[in-house]
Amino acid sequence: EPAVDALEAAIRARLGAARADRLLLATAAQVSATLAPAGCIARLANCLGEVSDTVYAAGPIDVVLGGGALTLPDDPGAYFLVFGVNHEAAGLATYSNVVVTHWAKRAGVAAFESPAMVGSADAYLPDHPDRDRLFVVKVARRCAGAPYCLELPTTFPGVPLDQTLAFLFRAYLAPGAAVAPDPAALVTERVLHVTP
């Protein structure tokens, strides 16, 4: 967590006076407690597609709970910076990713996967000993070839300007195990909503 704090400080320093609001996310422990896949499977209930090999963090919380909206306008000064621990590089998961989701359709429309995360934090923390276990990705309407940027179109398979989006963070299979990593061991990812 101190490394993620240092990464956020470096990102904010680079942003300068730009407005950057941190979104409130549900941690993997909170999502796991809500979905409770082990109990759900044991009861043979509708598990909403959940199984015990993956844990998720998600947000923003108000969107996930059904009361909020989060949109991305067609403005180059508005974007999201998503960052945190690459759980695969940290040895806690076999694979991890960030997924931008068209919330009304519950459809993932863009993903940043753990192998691609390597090196993405270097520009912010070039000398930090944990930089190889961290990631940063920008989510914008247009990336113009920028590295570590997910372009979010307004047409399929994107999210229209007036539609809500959300972020899902997945950690899949603890190394050497047939189950997900311990949700309590994962540092929750962070999202800054940058606006002009």
GROMACS .gro file of N, CA and C in nm, residues 46-142:
model
  291
   46ASN      N    1  -2.818  -1.917  -0.753
   46ASN     CA    2  -2.770  -1.839  -0.867
   46ASN      C    3  -2.653  -1.755  -0.817
   47CYS      N    4  -2.535  -1.786  -0.864
   47CYS     CA    5  -2.413  -1.720  -0.817
   47CYS      C    6  -2.374  -1.602  -0.906
   48LEU      N    7  -2.459  -1.564  -0.998
   48LEU     CA    8  -2.432  -1.452  -1.089
   48LEU      C    9  -2.302  -1.475  -1.165
   49GLY      N   10  -2.274  -1.598  -1.197
   49GLY     CA   11  -2.154  -1.630  -1.273
   49GLY      C   12  -2.027  -1.639  -1.190
   50GLU      N   13  -2.039  -1.620  -1.061
   50GLU     CA   14  -1.921  -1.621  -0.976
   50GLU      C   15  -1.880  -1.764  -0.941
   51VAL      N   16  -1.749  -1.783  -0.936
   51VAL     CA   17  -1.691  -1.908  -0.891
   51VAL      C   18  -1.578  -1.874  -0.796
   52SER      N   19  -1.518  -1.973  -0.738
   52SER     CA   20  -1.417  -1.947  -0.635
   52SER      C   21  -1.276  -1.924  -0.689
   53ASP      N   22  -1.260  -1.913  -0.821
   53ASP     CA   23  -1.126  -1.894  -0.875
   53ASP      C   24  -1.088  -1.748  -0.898
   54THR      N   25  -1.181  -1.655  -0.878
   54THR     CA   26  -1.157  -1.515  -0.908
   54THR      C   27  -1.214  -1.426  -0.798
   55VAL      N   28  -1.144  -1.317  -0.768
   55VAL     CA   29  -1.200  -1.214  -0.682
   55VAL      C   30  -1.200  -1.083  -0.759
   56TYR      N   31  -1.296  -0.998  -0.724
   56TYR     CA   32  -1.313  -0.871  -0.792
   56TYR      C   33  -1.315  -0.756  -0.693
   57ALA      N   34  -1.259  -0.644  -0.734
   57ALA     CA   35  -1.290  -0.514  -0.675
   57ALA      C   36  -1.371  -0.443  -0.782
   58ALA      N   37  -1.449  -0.344  -0.745
   58ALA     CA   38  -1.536  -0.281  -0.844
   58ALA      C   39  -1.573  -0.140  -0.801
   59GLY      N   40  -1.611  -0.061  -0.899
   59GLY     CA   41  -1.657   0.071  -0.863
   59GLY      C   42  -1.679   0.161  -0.983
   60PRO      N   43  -1.726   0.279  -0.954
   60PRO     CA   44  -1.750   0.333  -0.820
   60PRO      C   45  -1.867   0.265  -0.749
   61ILE      N   46  -1.862   0.266  -0.617
   61ILE     CA   47  -1.960   0.194  -0.537
   61ILE      C   48  -2.102   0.237  -0.569
   62ASP      N   49  -2.127   0.367  -0.585
   62ASP     CA   50  -2.265   0.411  -0.610
   62ASP      C   51  -2.319   0.357  -0.742
   63VAL      N   52  -2.232   0.337  -0.841
   63VAL     CA   53  -2.276   0.276  -0.968
   63VAL      C   54  -2.306   0.129  -0.946
   64VAL      N   55  -2.216   0.059  -0.880
   64VAL     CA   56  -2.231  -0.085  -0.858
   64VAL      C   57  -2.358  -0.114  -0.777
   65LEU      N   58  -2.389  -0.028  -0.683
   65LEU     CA   59  -2.509  -0.048  -0.601
   65LEU      C   60  -2.636   0.000  -0.671
   66GLY      N   61  -2.621   0.063  -0.786
   66GLY     CA   62  -2.738   0.098  -0.866
   66GLY      C   63  -2.788   0.240  -0.854
   67GLY      N   64  -2.722   0.325  -0.781
   67GLY     CA   65  -2.775   0.459  -0.764
   67GLY      C   66  -2.696   0.569  -0.832
   68GLY      N   67  -2.583   0.538  -0.890
   68GLY     CA   68  -2.498   0.644  -0.943
   68GLY      C   69  -2.480   0.637  -1.093
   69ALA      N   70  -2.414   0.739  -1.142
   69ALA     CA   71  -2.382   0.746  -1.284
   69ALA      C   72  -2.238   0.794  -1.298
   70LEU      N   73  -2.168   0.741  -1.394
   70LEU     CA   74  -2.032   0.783  -1.424
   70LEU      C   75  -2.018   0.780  -1.575
   71THR      N   76  -1.992   0.896  -1.633
   71THR     CA   77  -1.980   0.906  -1.778
   71THR      C   78  -1.846   0.966  -1.814
   72LEU      N   79  -1.813   0.954  -1.940
   72LEU     CA   80  -1.689   1.012  -1.992
   72LEU      C   81  -1.723   1.095  -2.115
   73PRO      N   82  -1.710   1.228  -2.105
   73PRO     CA   83  -1.745   1.314  -2.219
   73PRO      C   84  -1.640   1.305  -2.330
   74ASP      N   85  -1.675   1.361  -2.443
   74ASP     CA   86  -1.582   1.366  -2.556
   74ASP      C   87  -1.499   1.494  -2.541
   75ASP      N   88  -1.409   1.493  -2.445
   75ASP     CA   89  -1.326   1.609  -2.412
   75ASP      C   90  -1.187   1.557  -2.378
   76PRO      N   91  -1.083   1.603  -2.448
   76PRO     CA   92  -0.949   1.550  -2.419
   76PRO      C   93  -0.899   1.580  -2.278
   77GLY      N   94  -0.961   1.676  -2.210
   77GLY     CA   95  -0.922   1.707  -2.073
   77GLY      C   96  -0.990   1.622  -1.968
   78ALA      N   97  -1.082   1.533  -2.012
   78ALA     CA   98  -1.154   1.445  -1.920
   78ALA      C   99  -1.111   1.301  -1.947
   79TYR      N  100  -1.068   1.233  -1.843
   79TYR     CA  101  -1.024   1.094  -1.856
   79TYR      C  102  -1.011   1.034  -1.718
   80PHE      N  103  -0.977   0.907  -1.714
   80PHE     CA  104  -0.954   0.837  -1.588
   80PHE      C  105  -0.810   0.787  -1.586
   81LEU      N  106  -0.748   0.793  -1.471
   81LEU     CA  107  -0.619   0.729  -1.448
   81LEU      C  108  -0.644   0.616  -1.348
   82VAL      N  109  -0.620   0.495  -1.393
   82VAL     CA  110  -0.644   0.376  -1.313
   82VAL      C  111  -0.507   0.321  -1.275
   83PHE      N  112  -0.487   0.290  -1.148
   83PHE     CA  113  -0.355   0.245  -1.104
   83PHE      C  114  -0.366   0.157  -0.981
   84GLY      N  115  -0.256   0.087  -0.956
   84GLY     CA  116  -0.253   0.000  -0.840
   84GLY      C  117  -0.148  -0.107  -0.854
   85VAL      N  118  -0.174  -0.220  -0.790
   85VAL     CA  119  -0.081  -0.332  -0.788
   85VAL      C  120  -0.114  -0.427  -0.903
   86ASN      N  121  -0.012  -0.464  -0.977
   86ASN     CA  122  -0.025  -0.573  -1.075
   86ASN      C  123  -0.014  -0.701  -0.993
   87HIS      N  124  -0.126  -0.761  -0.963
   87HIS     CA  125  -0.128  -0.876  -0.870
   87HIS      C  126  -0.051  -0.996  -0.924
   88GLU      N  127  -0.042  -1.010  -1.056
   88GLU     CA  128   0.039  -1.117  -1.111
   88GLU      C  129   0.187  -1.091  -1.083
   89ALA      N  130   0.233  -0.969  -1.112
   89ALA     CA  131   0.374  -0.935  -1.089
   89ALA      C  132   0.410  -0.941  -0.941
   90ALA      N  133   0.312  -0.915  -0.855
   90ALA     CA  134   0.336  -0.920  -0.710
   90ALA      C  135   0.332  -1.063  -0.656
   91GLY      N  136   0.300  -1.161  -0.742
   91GLY     CA  137   0.299  -1.300  -0.700
   91GLY      C  138   0.174  -1.344  -0.628
   92LEU      N  139   0.066  -1.264  -0.635
   92LEU     CA  140  -0.057  -1.297  -0.565
   92LEU      C  141  -0.164  -1.359  -0.654
   93ALA      N  142  -0.147  -1.349  -0.786
   93ALA     CA  143  -0.246  -1.402  -0.880
   93ALA      C  144  -0.174  -1.456  -1.002
   94THR      N  145  -0.239  -1.548  -1.070
   94THR     CA  146  -0.186  -1.601  -1.194
   94THR      C  147  -0.210  -1.502  -1.308
   95TYR      N  148  -0.314  -1.420  -1.294
   95TYR     CA  149  -0.353  -1.323  -1.395
   95TYR      C  150  -0.438  -1.217  -1.327
   96SER      N  151  -0.424  -1.092  -1.370
   96SER     CA  152  -0.513  -0.988  -1.320
   96SER      C  153  -0.541  -0.890  -1.432
   97ASN      N  154  -0.650  -0.815  -1.417
   97ASN     CA  155  -0.680  -0.715  -1.519
   97ASN      C  156  -0.770  -0.605  -1.464
   98VAL      N  157  -0.781  -0.500  -1.544
   98VAL     CA  158  -0.874  -0.390  -1.523
   98VAL      C  159  -0.970  -0.395  -1.641
   99VAL      N  160  -1.099  -0.390  -1.614
   99VAL     CA  161  -1.198  -0.392  -1.721
   99VAL      C  162  -1.288  -0.270  -1.709
  100VAL      N  163  -1.299  -0.195  -1.820
  100VAL     CA  164  -1.396  -0.087  -1.828
  100VAL      C  165  -1.526  -0.153  -1.874
  101THR      N  166  -1.634  -0.126  -1.803
  101THR     CA  167  -1.760  -0.194  -1.825
  101THR      C  168  -1.870  -0.096  -1.864
  102HIS      N  169  -1.945  -0.131  -1.969
  102HIS     CA  170  -2.069  -0.059  -2.002
  102HIS      C  171  -2.170  -0.111  -1.901
  103TRP      N  172  -2.201  -0.030  -1.801
  103TRP     CA  173  -2.271  -0.081  -1.684
  103TRP      C  174  -2.412  -0.130  -1.714
  104ALA      N  175  -2.488  -0.059  -1.796
  104ALA     CA  176  -2.625  -0.101  -1.825
  104ALA      C  177  -2.628  -0.238  -1.892
  105LYS      N  178  -2.528  -0.267  -1.972
  105LYS     CA  179  -2.522  -0.396  -2.041
  105LYS      C  180  -2.442  -0.499  -1.965
  106ARG      N  181  -2.376  -0.458  -1.855
  106ARG     CA  182  -2.287  -0.547  -1.780
  106ARG      C  183  -2.187  -0.614  -1.874
  107ALA      N  184  -2.134  -0.532  -1.965
  107ALA     CA  185  -2.043  -0.584  -2.066
  107ALA      C  186  -1.908  -0.516  -2.057
  108GLY      N  187  -1.803  -0.595  -2.046
  108GLY     CA  188  -1.668  -0.540  -2.051
  108GLY      C  189  -1.639  -0.491  -2.193
  109VAL      N  190  -1.587  -0.370  -2.204
  109VAL     CA  191  -1.564  -0.312  -2.337
  109VAL      C  192  -1.418  -0.280  -2.363
  110ALA      N  193  -1.336  -0.276  -2.261
  110ALA     CA  194  -1.192  -0.252  -2.276
  110ALA      C  195  -1.122  -0.312  -2.156
  111ALA      N  196  -1.003  -0.368  -2.179
  111ALA     CA  197  -0.931  -0.433  -2.069
  111ALA      C  198  -0.783  -0.403  -2.078
  112PHE      N  199  -0.721  -0.394  -1.962
  112PHE     CA  200  -0.577  -0.377  -1.947
  112PHE      C  201  -0.531  -0.495  -1.863
  113GLU      N  202  -0.453  -0.584  -1.924
  113GLU     CA  203  -0.420  -0.711  -1.862
  113GLU      C  204  -0.281  -0.710  -1.799
  114SER      N  205  -0.262  -0.794  -1.700
  114SER     CA  206  -0.139  -0.793  -1.621
  114SER      C  207  -0.011  -0.801  -1.704
  115PRO      N  208  -0.001  -0.881  -1.811
  115PRO     CA  209   0.125  -0.878  -1.887
  115PRO      C  210   0.155  -0.740  -1.948
  116ALA      N  211   0.049  -0.667  -1.989
  116ALA     CA  212   0.068  -0.534  -2.048
  116ALA      C  213   0.098  -0.427  -1.943
  117MET      N  214   0.072  -0.457  -1.816
  117MET     CA  215   0.094  -0.359  -1.709
  117MET      C  216   0.242  -0.333  -1.681
  118VAL      N  217   0.326  -0.429  -1.713
  118VAL     CA  218   0.468  -0.419  -1.682
  118VAL      C  219   0.528  -0.295  -1.748
  119GLY      N  220   0.591  -0.211  -1.668
  119GLY     CA  221   0.656  -0.090  -1.718
  119GLY      C  222   0.566   0.033  -1.720
  120SER      N  223   0.437   0.016  -1.696
  120SER     CA  224   0.345   0.130  -1.709
  120SER      C  225   0.360   0.232  -1.596
  121ALA      N  226   0.419   0.195  -1.483
  121ALA     CA  227   0.438   0.289  -1.373
  121ALA      C  228   0.575   0.356  -1.376
  122ASP      N  229   0.662   0.313  -1.468
  122ASP     CA  230   0.800   0.364  -1.471
  122ASP      C  231   0.808   0.515  -1.488
  123ALA      N  232   0.719   0.572  -1.568
  123ALA     CA  233   0.724   0.716  -1.593
  123ALA      C  234   0.693   0.797  -1.467
  124TYR      N  235   0.622   0.737  -1.373
  124TYR     CA  236   0.584   0.807  -1.250
  124TYR      C  237   0.681   0.779  -1.136
  125LEU      N  238   0.730   0.657  -1.127
  125LEU     CA  239   0.819   0.618  -1.017
  125LEU      C  240   0.942   0.547  -1.074
  126PRO      N  241   1.026   0.616  -1.149
  126PRO     CA  242   1.136   0.548  -1.219
  126PRO      C  243   1.236   0.479  -1.127
  127ASP      N  244   1.249   0.524  -1.005
  127ASP     CA  245   1.349   0.467  -0.914
  127ASP      C  246   1.289   0.390  -0.797
  128HIS      N  247   1.158   0.374  -0.795
  128HIS     CA  248   1.094   0.306  -0.683
  128HIS      C  249   1.118   0.155  -0.692
  129PRO      N  250   1.155   0.089  -0.583
  129PRO     CA  251   1.185  -0.054  -0.589
  129PRO      C  252   1.065  -0.142  -0.626
  130ASP      N  253   0.943  -0.093  -0.608
  130ASP     CA  254   0.824  -0.173  -0.639
  130ASP      C  255   0.759  -0.135  -0.772
  131ARG      N  256   0.821  -0.050  -0.851
  131ARG     CA  257   0.756  -0.001  -0.973
  131ARG      C  258   0.717  -0.114  -1.068
  132ASP      N  259   0.791  -0.224  -1.069
  132ASP     CA  260   0.759  -0.335  -1.159
  132ASP      C  261   0.636  -0.413  -1.113
  133ARG      N  262   0.589  -0.387  -0.993
  133ARG     CA  263   0.469  -0.453  -0.941
  133ARG      C  264   0.348  -0.360  -0.941
  134LEU      N  265   0.365  -0.244  -1.001
  134LEU     CA  266   0.258  -0.144  -1.007
  134LEU      C  267   0.216  -0.121  -1.152
  135PHE      N  268   0.102  -0.056  -1.170
  135PHE     CA  269   0.059  -0.021  -1.305
  135PHE      C  270  -0.015   0.112  -1.304
  136VAL      N  271  -0.019   0.175  -1.420
  136VAL     CA  272  -0.099   0.294  -1.445
  136VAL      C  273  -0.152   0.283  -1.587
  137VAL      N  274  -0.281   0.307  -1.605
  137VAL     CA  275  -0.338   0.312  -1.739
  137VAL      C  276  -0.437   0.428  -1.746
  138LYS      N  277  -0.434   0.498  -1.856
  138LYS     CA  278  -0.527   0.607  -1.881
  138LYS      C  279  -0.645   0.551  -1.961
  139VAL      N  280  -0.766   0.594  -1.926
  139VAL     CA  281  -0.886   0.558  -2.002
  139VAL      C  282  -0.941   0.689  -2.056
  140ALA      N  283  -0.944   0.700  -2.189
  140ALA     CA  284  -0.983   0.825  -2.254
  140ALA      C  285  -1.065   0.795  -2.379
  141ARG      N  286  -1.132   0.895  -2.429
  141ARG     CA  287  -1.207   0.878  -2.554
  141ARG      C  288  -1.112   0.861  -2.672
  142ARG      N  289  -0.998   0.928  -2.668
  142ARG     CA  290  -0.898   0.914  -2.774
  142ARG      C  291  -0.760   0.906  -2.711
   0.00000   0.00000   0.00000
